[in-house]
């Protein structure tokens, strides 16, 4: 069963929207089943968006998004109260301002916070069943149309993660468009942290394998380069081509390990995670559309 609601308010300069939902889900056993338990879940979401235009050249945006999930065990024959076996809280707060000093220049900058907190008495093993991680980010970007044919977009993001420290990730993209041609070139630095499952998991994936996290995983860092070209003719023919390369350090990788002599009741395969020190991905693409 799902209940959803959306509310909105706006005037000439401001706009606010609020959206929320509640979802109940329950998987009951068949009538003749002798299973003593079944599961019930509840998911709550909330999203708030607000924006205000101070004038034609300056706008401010704010966003909050929250997702809250709870999973409980229901006892069918023992007359015990429901038991919570898992919950997760995912939240994001973002504040962005957009400034347009000239008609050909747009500057965007802002702040973002992301928080994750999970409880799972089956997924994280028996020692520590609550895991959490959060990150705070500052970012800025400028979109400058230097001439009718040349556009430059540059920016950066500074991230501080509660588990993996800080990272600075810049990017720049150029586009030159003479006549029917468009030529693009770009570079961006990437930063990706392991998820809670990759770090701390300790559970059986059905009858397939035993999933084991690696708390010693490091964050990924990457450098991405690309060059592309585009040609259009009379709105009927389009030709595109692209070359790219992505170099990743400490890429997070999963792999299966066969257990030679599993104990009775244990699975014969383990799914583990590790960092690959150096990965290089190169590619070329070309398309023609008529």
PDB file of C-alpha atoms in Angstrom:
ATOM      1  CA  UNK A   1       0.000   0.000   0.000  1.00  0.00           C
ATOM      2  CA  UNK A   2       1.340   3.398  -0.991  1.00  0.00           C
ATOM      3  CA  UNK A   3       0.306   6.905   0.034  1.00  0.00           C
ATOM      4  CA  UNK A   4       1.841   9.889  -1.781  1.00  0.00           C
ATOM      5  CA  UNK A   5       1.329  13.626  -1.498  1.00  0.00           C
ATOM      6  CA  UNK A   6       2.762  16.667  -3.265  1.00  0.00           C
ATOM      7  CA  UNK A   7       2.281  20.273  -2.156  1.00  0.00           C
ATOM      8  CA  UNK A   8       3.466  23.406  -3.914  1.00  0.00           C
ATOM      9  CA  UNK A   9       3.485  27.161  -3.519  1.00  0.00           C
ATOM     10  CA  UNK A  10       4.880  29.847  -5.792  1.00  0.00           C
ATOM     11  CA  UNK A  11       4.735  33.537  -6.633  1.00  0.00           C
ATOM     12  CA  UNK A  12       6.598  35.787  -9.048  1.00  0.00           C
ATOM     13  CA  UNK A  13      10.009  35.255  -7.385  1.00  0.00           C
ATOM     14  CA  UNK A  14       9.804  32.087  -5.259  1.00  0.00           C
ATOM     15  CA  UNK A  15       8.759  28.470  -5.527  1.00  0.00           C
ATOM     16  CA  UNK A  16       8.498  25.693  -2.909  1.00  0.00           C
ATOM     17  CA  UNK A  17       7.495  22.061  -3.456  1.00  0.00           C
ATOM     18  CA  UNK A  18       7.175  19.283  -0.872  1.00  0.00           C
ATOM     19  CA  UNK A  19       6.748  15.631  -1.834  1.00  0.00           C
ATOM     20  CA  UNK A  20       6.360  12.699   0.510  1.00  0.00           C
ATOM     21  CA  UNK A  21       5.396   9.033   0.385  1.00  0.00           C
ATOM     22  CA  UNK A  22       4.706   6.082   2.670  1.00  0.00           C
ATOM     23  CA  UNK A  23       4.966   2.515   1.424  1.00  0.00           C
ATOM     24  CA  UNK A  24       3.947  -0.570   3.401  1.00  0.00           C
ATOM     25  CA  UNK A  25       4.909  -3.990   2.080  1.00  0.00           C
ATOM     26  CA  UNK A  26       4.257  -7.385   3.636  1.00  0.00           C
ATOM     27  CA  UNK A  27       5.017 -10.872   2.292  1.00  0.00           C
ATOM     28  CA  UNK A  28       2.872 -13.385   4.148  1.00  0.00           C
ATOM     29  CA  UNK A  29       3.297 -17.148   4.070  1.00  0.00           C
ATOM     30  CA  UNK A  30       0.798 -19.433   2.304  1.00  0.00           C
ATOM     31  CA  UNK A  31      -2.089 -20.717   4.459  1.00  0.00           C
ATOM     32  CA  UNK A  32      -0.639 -24.213   4.844  1.00  0.00           C
ATOM     33  CA  UNK A  33       2.902 -23.046   5.546  1.00  0.00           C
ATOM     34  CA  UNK A  34       4.578 -24.004   8.811  1.00  0.00           C
ATOM     35  CA  UNK A  35       7.139 -21.177   8.623  1.00  0.00           C
ATOM     36  CA  UNK A  36       7.079 -19.306  11.948  1.00  0.00           C
ATOM     37  CA  UNK A  37       7.847 -15.819  10.575  1.00  0.00           C
ATOM     38  CA  UNK A  38       7.340 -13.471   7.647  1.00  0.00           C
ATOM     39  CA  UNK A  39       8.560  -9.954   6.804  1.00  0.00           C
ATOM     40  CA  UNK A  40       7.009  -6.504   6.838  1.00  0.00           C
ATOM     41  CA  UNK A  41       8.651  -3.313   5.535  1.00  0.00           C
ATOM     42  CA  UNK A  42       7.980   0.424   5.663  1.00  0.00           C
ATOM     43  CA  UNK A  43       9.619   3.057   3.434  1.00  0.00           C
ATOM     44  CA  UNK A  44       9.222   6.793   4.030  1.00  0.00           C
ATOM     45  CA  UNK A  45      10.517   9.449   1.637  1.00  0.00           C
ATOM     46  CA  UNK A  46      10.554  13.232   1.833  1.00  0.00           C
ATOM     47  CA  UNK A  47      11.814  15.766  -0.699  1.00  0.00           C
ATOM     48  CA  UNK A  48      11.734  19.550  -0.315  1.00  0.00           C
ATOM     49  CA  UNK A  49      12.781  21.947  -3.084  1.00  0.00           C
ATOM     50  CA  UNK A  50      12.908  25.723  -2.744  1.00  0.00           C
ATOM     51  CA  UNK A  51      14.123  28.436  -5.084  1.00  0.00           C
ATOM     52  CA  UNK A  52      14.139  32.222  -5.023  1.00  0.00           C
ATOM     53  CA  UNK A  53      15.080  34.712  -7.757  1.00  0.00           C
ATOM     54  CA  UNK A  54      16.504  37.898  -6.286  1.00  0.00           C
ATOM     55  CA  UNK A  55      16.612  39.394  -9.801  1.00  0.00           C
ATOM     56  CA  UNK A  56      17.080  38.288 -13.407  1.00  0.00           C
ATOM     57  CA  UNK A  57      20.745  37.422 -12.764  1.00  0.00           C
ATOM     58  CA  UNK A  58      20.844  35.837  -9.308  1.00  0.00           C
ATOM     59  CA  UNK A  59      18.944  32.755  -8.067  1.00  0.00           C
ATOM     60  CA  UNK A  60      19.199  30.591  -4.961  1.00  0.00           C
ATOM     61  CA  UNK A  61      18.171  26.898  -4.742  1.00  0.00           C
ATOM     62  CA  UNK A  62      17.795  24.612  -1.727  1.00  0.00           C
ATOM     63  CA  UNK A  63      17.018  20.880  -1.613  1.00  0.00           C
ATOM     64  CA  UNK A  64      16.480  18.243   1.060  1.00  0.00           C
ATOM     65  CA  UNK A  65      15.931  14.558   0.249  1.00  0.00           C
ATOM     66  CA  UNK A  66      15.431  11.761   2.772  1.00  0.00           C
ATOM     67  CA  UNK A  67      14.775   8.034   2.372  1.00  0.00           C
ATOM     68  CA  UNK A  68      14.022   5.957   5.479  1.00  0.00           C
ATOM     69  CA  UNK A  69      13.507   2.196   5.337  1.00  0.00           C
ATOM     70  CA  UNK A  70      12.607  -0.321   8.073  1.00  0.00           C
ATOM     71  CA  UNK A  71      12.295  -4.110   7.774  1.00  0.00           C
ATOM     72  CA  UNK A  72      10.741  -6.196  10.541  1.00  0.00           C
ATOM     73  CA  UNK A  73      10.272  -9.861  11.325  1.00  0.00           C
ATOM     74  CA  UNK A  74       6.676 -10.821  12.178  1.00  0.00           C
ATOM     75  CA  UNK A  75       6.178 -13.921  14.383  1.00  0.00           C
ATOM     76  CA  UNK A  76       3.135 -15.915  13.233  1.00  0.00           C
ATOM     77  CA  UNK A  77       2.719 -18.481  16.005  1.00  0.00           C
ATOM     78  CA  UNK A  78       4.733 -17.287  19.015  1.00  0.00           C
ATOM     79  CA  UNK A  79       2.708 -14.117  19.791  1.00  0.00           C
ATOM     80  CA  UNK A  80       5.883 -12.053  20.116  1.00  0.00           C
ATOM     81  CA  UNK A  81       6.155  -8.356  19.161  1.00  0.00           C
ATOM     82  CA  UNK A  82       7.599  -7.548  15.738  1.00  0.00           C
ATOM     83  CA  UNK A  83      11.413  -7.511  15.678  1.00  0.00           C
ATOM     84  CA  UNK A  84      13.370  -4.962  13.615  1.00  0.00           C
ATOM     85  CA  UNK A  85      16.130  -6.693  11.646  1.00  0.00           C
ATOM     86  CA  UNK A  86      17.202  -3.851   9.333  1.00  0.00           C
ATOM     87  CA  UNK A  87      16.817  -0.122   8.760  1.00  0.00           C
ATOM     88  CA  UNK A  88      18.556   2.500   6.627  1.00  0.00           C
ATOM     89  CA  UNK A  89      18.614   6.307   6.596  1.00  0.00           C
ATOM     90  CA  UNK A  90      19.766   8.127   3.434  1.00  0.00           C
ATOM     91  CA  UNK A  91      19.761  11.948   3.487  1.00  0.00           C
ATOM     92  CA  UNK A  92      21.026  14.761   1.234  1.00  0.00           C
ATOM     93  CA  UNK A  93      21.071  18.530   1.774  1.00  0.00           C
ATOM     94  CA  UNK A  94      22.088  20.850  -1.076  1.00  0.00           C
ATOM     95  CA  UNK A  95      22.314  24.653  -1.369  1.00  0.00           C
ATOM     96  CA  UNK A  96      23.177  26.190  -4.762  1.00  0.00           C
ATOM     97  CA  UNK A  97      23.314  29.740  -6.086  1.00  0.00           C
ATOM     98  CA  UNK A  98      23.365  30.739  -9.750  1.00  0.00           C
ATOM     99  CA  UNK A  99      24.863  34.081 -10.806  1.00  0.00           C
ATOM    100  CA  UNK A 100      24.819  35.495 -14.339  1.00  0.00           C
ATOM    101  CA  UNK A 101      27.073  38.578 -14.410  1.00  0.00           C
ATOM    102  CA  UNK A 102      26.869  38.774 -18.229  1.00  0.00           C
ATOM    103  CA  UNK A 103      24.631  37.216 -20.828  1.00  0.00           C
ATOM    104  CA  UNK A 104      27.444  34.869 -21.904  1.00  0.00           C
ATOM    105  CA  UNK A 105      28.641  33.768 -18.432  1.00  0.00           C
ATOM    106  CA  UNK A 106      26.871  31.649 -15.799  1.00  0.00           C
ATOM    107  CA  UNK A 107      28.537  30.852 -12.453  1.00  0.00           C
ATOM    108  CA  UNK A 108      27.115  28.131 -10.197  1.00  0.00           C
ATOM    109  CA  UNK A 109      28.460  27.320  -6.732  1.00  0.00           C
ATOM    110  CA  UNK A 110      27.152  25.557  -3.680  1.00  0.00           C
ATOM    111  CA  UNK A 111      27.370  23.099  -0.791  1.00  0.00           C
ATOM    112  CA  UNK A 112      26.163  19.502  -0.444  1.00  0.00           C
ATOM    113  CA  UNK A 113      25.991  17.037   2.451  1.00  0.00           C
ATOM    114  CA  UNK A 114      25.202  13.323   2.118  1.00  0.00           C
ATOM    115  CA  UNK A 115      24.620  11.008   5.067  1.00  0.00           C
ATOM    116  CA  UNK A 116      24.108   7.235   5.242  1.00  0.00           C
ATOM    117  CA  UNK A 117      23.361   5.224   8.385  1.00  0.00           C
ATOM    118  CA  UNK A 118      22.362   1.555   8.259  1.00  0.00           C
ATOM    119  CA  UNK A 119      21.453  -1.143  10.761  1.00  0.00           C
ATOM    120  CA  UNK A 120      21.385  -4.765   9.642  1.00  0.00           C
ATOM    121  CA  UNK A 121      21.858  -7.675  12.014  1.00  0.00           C
ATOM    122  CA  UNK A 122      22.191 -10.118   9.095  1.00  0.00           C
ATOM    123  CA  UNK A 123      24.326  -8.161   6.612  1.00  0.00           C
ATOM    124  CA  UNK A 124      27.160  -6.779   8.772  1.00  0.00           C
ATOM    125  CA  UNK A 125      27.943  -9.822  10.878  1.00  0.00           C
ATOM    126  CA  UNK A 126      27.501 -10.156  14.640  1.00  0.00           C
ATOM    127  CA  UNK A 127      30.069  -7.713  16.071  1.00  0.00           C
ATOM    128  CA  UNK A 128      28.827  -4.331  14.789  1.00  0.00           C
ATOM    129  CA  UNK A 129      25.393  -4.099  13.203  1.00  0.00           C
ATOM    130  CA  UNK A 130      25.226  -0.277  12.705  1.00  0.00           C
ATOM    131  CA  UNK A 131      27.405   1.379  10.043  1.00  0.00           C
ATOM    132  CA  UNK A 132      27.427   5.008   8.938  1.00  0.00           C
ATOM    133  CA  UNK A 133      29.269   7.337   6.558  1.00  0.00           C
ATOM    134  CA  UNK A 134      28.825  10.944   5.459  1.00  0.00           C
ATOM    135  CA  UNK A 135      30.503  13.488   3.204  1.00  0.00           C
ATOM    136  CA  UNK A 136      30.491  17.282   2.842  1.00  0.00           C
ATOM    137  CA  UNK A 137      31.145  18.948  -0.518  1.00  0.00           C
ATOM    138  CA  UNK A 138      31.914  22.406  -1.893  1.00  0.00           C
ATOM    139  CA  UNK A 139      31.606  22.905  -5.643  1.00  0.00           C
ATOM    140  CA  UNK A 140      31.687  25.627  -8.293  1.00  0.00           C
ATOM    141  CA  UNK A 141      31.315  25.782 -12.065  1.00  0.00           C
ATOM    142  CA  UNK A 142      31.524  28.510 -14.712  1.00  0.00           C
ATOM    143  CA  UNK A 143      29.962  28.256 -18.186  1.00  0.00           C
ATOM    144  CA  UNK A 144      31.504  30.905 -20.443  1.00  0.00           C
ATOM    145  CA  UNK A 145      30.428  31.431 -24.049  1.00  0.00           C
ATOM    146  CA  UNK A 146      33.560  33.279 -25.163  1.00  0.00           C
ATOM    147  CA  UNK A 147      32.384  33.715 -28.743  1.00  0.00           C
ATOM    148  CA  UNK A 148      29.503  32.375 -30.811  1.00  0.00           C
ATOM    149  CA  UNK A 149      31.734  29.433 -31.694  1.00  0.00           C
ATOM    150  CA  UNK A 150      33.779  28.791 -28.534  1.00  0.00           C
ATOM    151  CA  UNK A 151      32.376  27.661 -25.150  1.00  0.00           C
ATOM    152  CA  UNK A 152      34.343  26.754 -22.002  1.00  0.00           C
ATOM    153  CA  UNK A 153      32.930  24.985 -18.935  1.00  0.00           C
ATOM    154  CA  UNK A 154      35.220  24.636 -15.926  1.00  0.00           C
ATOM    155  CA  UNK A 155      34.680  23.717 -12.330  1.00  0.00           C
ATOM    156  CA  UNK A 156      35.779  21.796  -9.264  1.00  0.00           C
ATOM    157  CA  UNK A 157      34.439  19.800  -6.342  1.00  0.00           C
ATOM    158  CA  UNK A 158      36.057  19.532  -2.918  1.00  0.00           C
ATOM    159  CA  UNK A 159      34.906  16.527  -0.896  1.00  0.00           C
ATOM    160  CA  UNK A 160      35.556  15.537   2.699  1.00  0.00           C
ATOM    161  CA  UNK A 161      34.446  12.008   3.549  1.00  0.00           C
ATOM    162  CA  UNK A 162      34.158  10.850   7.165  1.00  0.00           C
ATOM    163  CA  UNK A 163      36.035   7.599   6.401  1.00  0.00           C
ATOM    164  CA  UNK A 164      38.356   8.440   3.491  1.00  0.00           C
ATOM    165  CA  UNK A 165      39.434  12.042   3.994  1.00  0.00           C
ATOM    166  CA  UNK A 166      39.470  14.814   1.414  1.00  0.00           C
ATOM    167  CA  UNK A 167      39.707  15.005  -2.370  1.00  0.00           C
ATOM    168  CA  UNK A 168      39.842  17.812  -4.949  1.00  0.00           C
ATOM    169  CA  UNK A 169      38.281  16.976  -8.336  1.00  0.00           C
ATOM    170  CA  UNK A 170      38.514  19.613 -11.088  1.00  0.00           C
ATOM    171  CA  UNK A 171      37.093  19.427 -14.606  1.00  0.00           C
ATOM    172  CA  UNK A 172      37.240  21.443 -17.826  1.00  0.00           C
ATOM    173  CA  UNK A 173      35.418  21.054 -21.142  1.00  0.00           C
ATOM    174  CA  UNK A 174      35.864  22.998 -24.408  1.00  0.00           C
ATOM    175  CA  UNK A 175      33.557  23.154 -27.423  1.00  0.00           C
ATOM    176  CA  UNK A 176      34.426  24.800 -30.740  1.00  0.00           C
ATOM    177  CA  UNK A 177      31.643  24.881 -33.341  1.00  0.00           C
ATOM    178  CA  UNK A 178      32.628  26.259 -36.778  1.00  0.00           C
ATOM    179  CA  UNK A 179      29.759  25.917 -39.232  1.00  0.00           C
ATOM    180  CA  UNK A 180      28.311  22.413 -39.303  1.00  0.00           C
ATOM    181  CA  UNK A 181      31.076  21.040 -37.066  1.00  0.00           C
ATOM    182  CA  UNK A 182      31.332  20.732 -33.278  1.00  0.00           C
ATOM    183  CA  UNK A 183      34.647  19.754 -31.691  1.00  0.00           C
ATOM    184  CA  UNK A 184      34.811  18.926 -27.991  1.00  0.00           C
ATOM    185  CA  UNK A 185      37.659  18.143 -25.598  1.00  0.00           C
ATOM    186  CA  UNK A 186      37.514  17.525 -21.866  1.00  0.00           C
ATOM    187  CA  UNK A 187      39.310  16.417 -18.715  1.00  0.00           C
ATOM    188  CA  UNK A 188      37.878  15.499 -15.320  1.00  0.00           C
ATOM    189  CA  UNK A 189      39.267  14.102 -12.075  1.00  0.00           C
ATOM    190  CA  UNK A 190      37.148  11.500 -10.248  1.00  0.00           C
ATOM    191  CA  UNK A 191      36.794  10.349  -6.630  1.00  0.00           C
ATOM    192  CA  UNK A 192      34.692   7.371  -5.504  1.00  0.00           C
ATOM    193  CA  UNK A 193      34.507   5.844  -2.030  1.00  0.00           C
ATOM    194  CA  UNK A 194      33.549   2.220  -1.254  1.00  0.00           C
ATOM    195  CA  UNK A 195      30.010   1.597  -0.082  1.00  0.00           C
ATOM    196  CA  UNK A 196      29.066   0.109   3.282  1.00  0.00           C
ATOM    197  CA  UNK A 197      28.369  -3.287   1.681  1.00  0.00           C
ATOM    198  CA  UNK A 198      31.824  -3.375   0.059  1.00  0.00           C
ATOM    199  CA  UNK A 199      33.456  -2.415   3.363  1.00  0.00           C
ATOM    200  CA  UNK A 200      31.606  -4.345   6.063  1.00  0.00           C
ATOM    201  CA  UNK A 201      29.288  -7.013   4.607  1.00  0.00           C
ATOM    202  CA  UNK A 202      29.271 -10.504   6.114  1.00  0.00           C
ATOM    203  CA  UNK A 203      26.259 -12.491   4.898  1.00  0.00           C
ATOM    204  CA  UNK A 204      25.160 -15.267   2.564  1.00  0.00           C
ATOM    205  CA  UNK A 205      23.782 -14.231  -0.837  1.00  0.00           C
ATOM    206  CA  UNK A 206      21.091 -16.900  -0.894  1.00  0.00           C
ATOM    207  CA  UNK A 207      22.677 -20.190  -1.914  1.00  0.00           C
ATOM    208  CA  UNK A 208      25.214 -18.546  -4.252  1.00  0.00           C
ATOM    209  CA  UNK A 209      28.112 -17.269  -2.139  1.00  0.00           C
ATOM    210  CA  UNK A 210      29.211 -15.752   1.144  1.00  0.00           C
ATOM    211  CA  UNK A 211      29.676 -11.981   0.735  1.00  0.00           C
ATOM    212  CA  UNK A 212      32.677 -10.685   2.740  1.00  0.00           C
ATOM    213  CA  UNK A 213      33.509  -6.962   2.872  1.00  0.00           C
ATOM    214  CA  UNK A 214      36.988  -5.499   3.110  1.00  0.00           C
ATOM    215  CA  UNK A 215      37.400  -2.685   5.695  1.00  0.00           C
ATOM    216  CA  UNK A 216      40.882  -1.964   4.299  1.00  0.00           C
ATOM    217  CA  UNK A 217      39.564  -0.790   0.913  1.00  0.00           C
ATOM    218  CA  UNK A 218      40.813   2.565  -0.359  1.00  0.00           C
ATOM    219  CA  UNK A 219      38.917   5.179  -2.351  1.00  0.00           C
ATOM    220  CA  UNK A 220      39.181   5.319  -6.140  1.00  0.00           C
ATOM    221  CA  UNK A 221      40.882   8.222  -7.938  1.00  0.00           C
ATOM    222  CA  UNK A 222      40.566   8.604 -11.701  1.00  0.00           C
ATOM    223  CA  UNK A 223      41.624  10.850 -14.601  1.00  0.00           C
ATOM    224  CA  UNK A 224      39.342  10.982 -17.634  1.00  0.00           C
ATOM    225  CA  UNK A 225      40.221  12.512 -21.027  1.00  0.00           C
ATOM    226  CA  UNK A 226      38.022  12.704 -24.122  1.00  0.00           C
ATOM    227  CA  UNK A 227      38.048  14.256 -27.592  1.00  0.00           C
ATOM    228  CA  UNK A 228      35.059  14.145 -29.916  1.00  0.00           C
ATOM    229  CA  UNK A 229      33.771  15.607 -33.173  1.00  0.00           C
ATOM    230  CA  UNK A 230      30.312  16.058 -34.653  1.00  0.00           C
ATOM    231  CA  UNK A 231      29.121  16.979 -38.163  1.00  0.00           C
ATOM    232  CA  UNK A 232      25.558  17.718 -39.282  1.00  0.00           C
ATOM    233  CA  UNK A 233      24.238  18.282 -42.807  1.00  0.00           C
ATOM    234  CA  UNK A 234      20.874  19.905 -43.535  1.00  0.00           C
ATOM    235  CA  UNK A 235      19.373  18.400 -40.413  1.00  0.00           C
ATOM    236  CA  UNK A 236      19.379  14.957 -42.071  1.00  0.00           C
ATOM    237  CA  UNK A 237      22.852  13.542 -41.618  1.00  0.00           C
ATOM    238  CA  UNK A 238      24.856  13.419 -38.366  1.00  0.00           C
ATOM    239  CA  UNK A 239      28.329  11.920 -37.975  1.00  0.00           C
ATOM    240  CA  UNK A 240      30.045  11.635 -34.573  1.00  0.00           C
ATOM    241  CA  UNK A 241      33.353  10.198 -33.369  1.00  0.00           C
ATOM    242  CA  UNK A 242      34.949  10.067 -29.912  1.00  0.00           C
ATOM    243  CA  UNK A 243      38.212   8.946 -28.321  1.00  0.00           C
ATOM    244  CA  UNK A 244      38.528   8.592 -24.545  1.00  0.00           C
ATOM    245  CA  UNK A 245      40.775   7.250 -21.825  1.00  0.00           C
ATOM    246  CA  UNK A 246      40.076   6.712 -18.134  1.00  0.00           C
ATOM    247  CA  UNK A 247      42.931   5.897 -15.739  1.00  0.00           C
ATOM    248  CA  UNK A 248      41.795   4.624 -12.340  1.00  0.00           C
ATOM    249  CA  UNK A 249      43.957   4.130  -9.262  1.00  0.00           C
ATOM    250  CA  UNK A 250      42.726   1.734  -6.540  1.00  0.00           C
ATOM    251  CA  UNK A 251      39.714   0.636  -8.566  1.00  0.00           C
ATOM    252  CA  UNK A 252      37.242  -1.239  -6.354  1.00  0.00           C
ATOM    253  CA  UNK A 253      36.805  -4.761  -7.724  1.00  0.00           C
ATOM    254  CA  UNK A 254      34.819  -7.820  -6.651  1.00  0.00           C
ATOM    255  CA  UNK A 255      35.896 -11.418  -7.266  1.00  0.00           C
ATOM    256  CA  UNK A 256      34.839 -14.939  -6.328  1.00  0.00           C
ATOM    257  CA  UNK A 257      36.990 -17.355  -4.333  1.00  0.00           C
ATOM    258  CA  UNK A 258      36.301 -21.106  -4.261  1.00  0.00           C
ATOM    259  CA  UNK A 259      36.598 -22.699  -0.820  1.00  0.00           C
ATOM    260  CA  UNK A 260      38.392 -26.029  -1.083  1.00  0.00           C
ATOM    261  CA  UNK A 261      36.926 -27.767   1.965  1.00  0.00           C
ATOM    262  CA  UNK A 262      33.852 -25.866   3.198  1.00  0.00           C
ATOM    263  CA  UNK A 263      32.520 -26.830   6.602  1.00  0.00           C
ATOM    264  CA  UNK A 264      29.073 -28.463   6.842  1.00  0.00           C
ATOM    265  CA  UNK A 265      26.404 -25.811   6.208  1.00  0.00           C
ATOM    266  CA  UNK A 266      28.855 -23.327   4.655  1.00  0.00           C
ATOM    267  CA  UNK A 267      28.803 -22.228   1.033  1.00  0.00           C
ATOM    268  CA  UNK A 268      31.651 -23.199  -1.268  1.00  0.00           C
ATOM    269  CA  UNK A 269      32.170 -19.717  -2.748  1.00  0.00           C
ATOM    270  CA  UNK A 270      33.086 -16.365  -1.209  1.00  0.00           C
ATOM    271  CA  UNK A 271      32.566 -12.957  -2.842  1.00  0.00           C
ATOM    272  CA  UNK A 272      35.339 -10.574  -1.788  1.00  0.00           C
ATOM    273  CA  UNK A 273      36.470  -7.033  -2.617  1.00  0.00           C
ATOM    274  CA  UNK A 274      39.885  -5.574  -3.289  1.00  0.00           C
ATOM    275  CA  UNK A 275      41.622  -2.551  -4.841  1.00  0.00           C
ATOM    276  CA  UNK A 276      43.297  -2.853  -8.227  1.00  0.00           C
ATOM    277  CA  UNK A 277      46.279  -0.495  -8.207  1.00  0.00           C
ATOM    278  CA  UNK A 278      46.235   0.664 -11.821  1.00  0.00           C
ATOM    279  CA  UNK A 279      43.468   0.359 -14.428  1.00  0.00           C
ATOM    280  CA  UNK A 280      43.426   2.012 -17.849  1.00  0.00           C
ATOM    281  CA  UNK A 281      40.315   1.998 -20.025  1.00  0.00           C
ATOM    282  CA  UNK A 282      40.559   3.263 -23.601  1.00  0.00           C
ATOM    283  CA  UNK A 283      37.828   3.438 -26.161  1.00  0.00           C
ATOM    284  CA  UNK A 284      36.658   4.800 -29.502  1.00  0.00           C
ATOM    285  CA  UNK A 285      33.120   5.283 -30.741  1.00  0.00           C
ATOM    286  CA  UNK A 286      31.671   6.408 -34.052  1.00  0.00           C
ATOM    287  CA  UNK A 287      28.062   6.785 -35.199  1.00  0.00           C
ATOM    288  CA  UNK A 288      26.273   7.803 -38.373  1.00  0.00           C
ATOM    289  CA  UNK A 289      22.599   8.816 -38.404  1.00  0.00           C
ATOM    290  CA  UNK A 290      20.556   9.686 -41.505  1.00  0.00           C
TER     291      UNK A 290
END
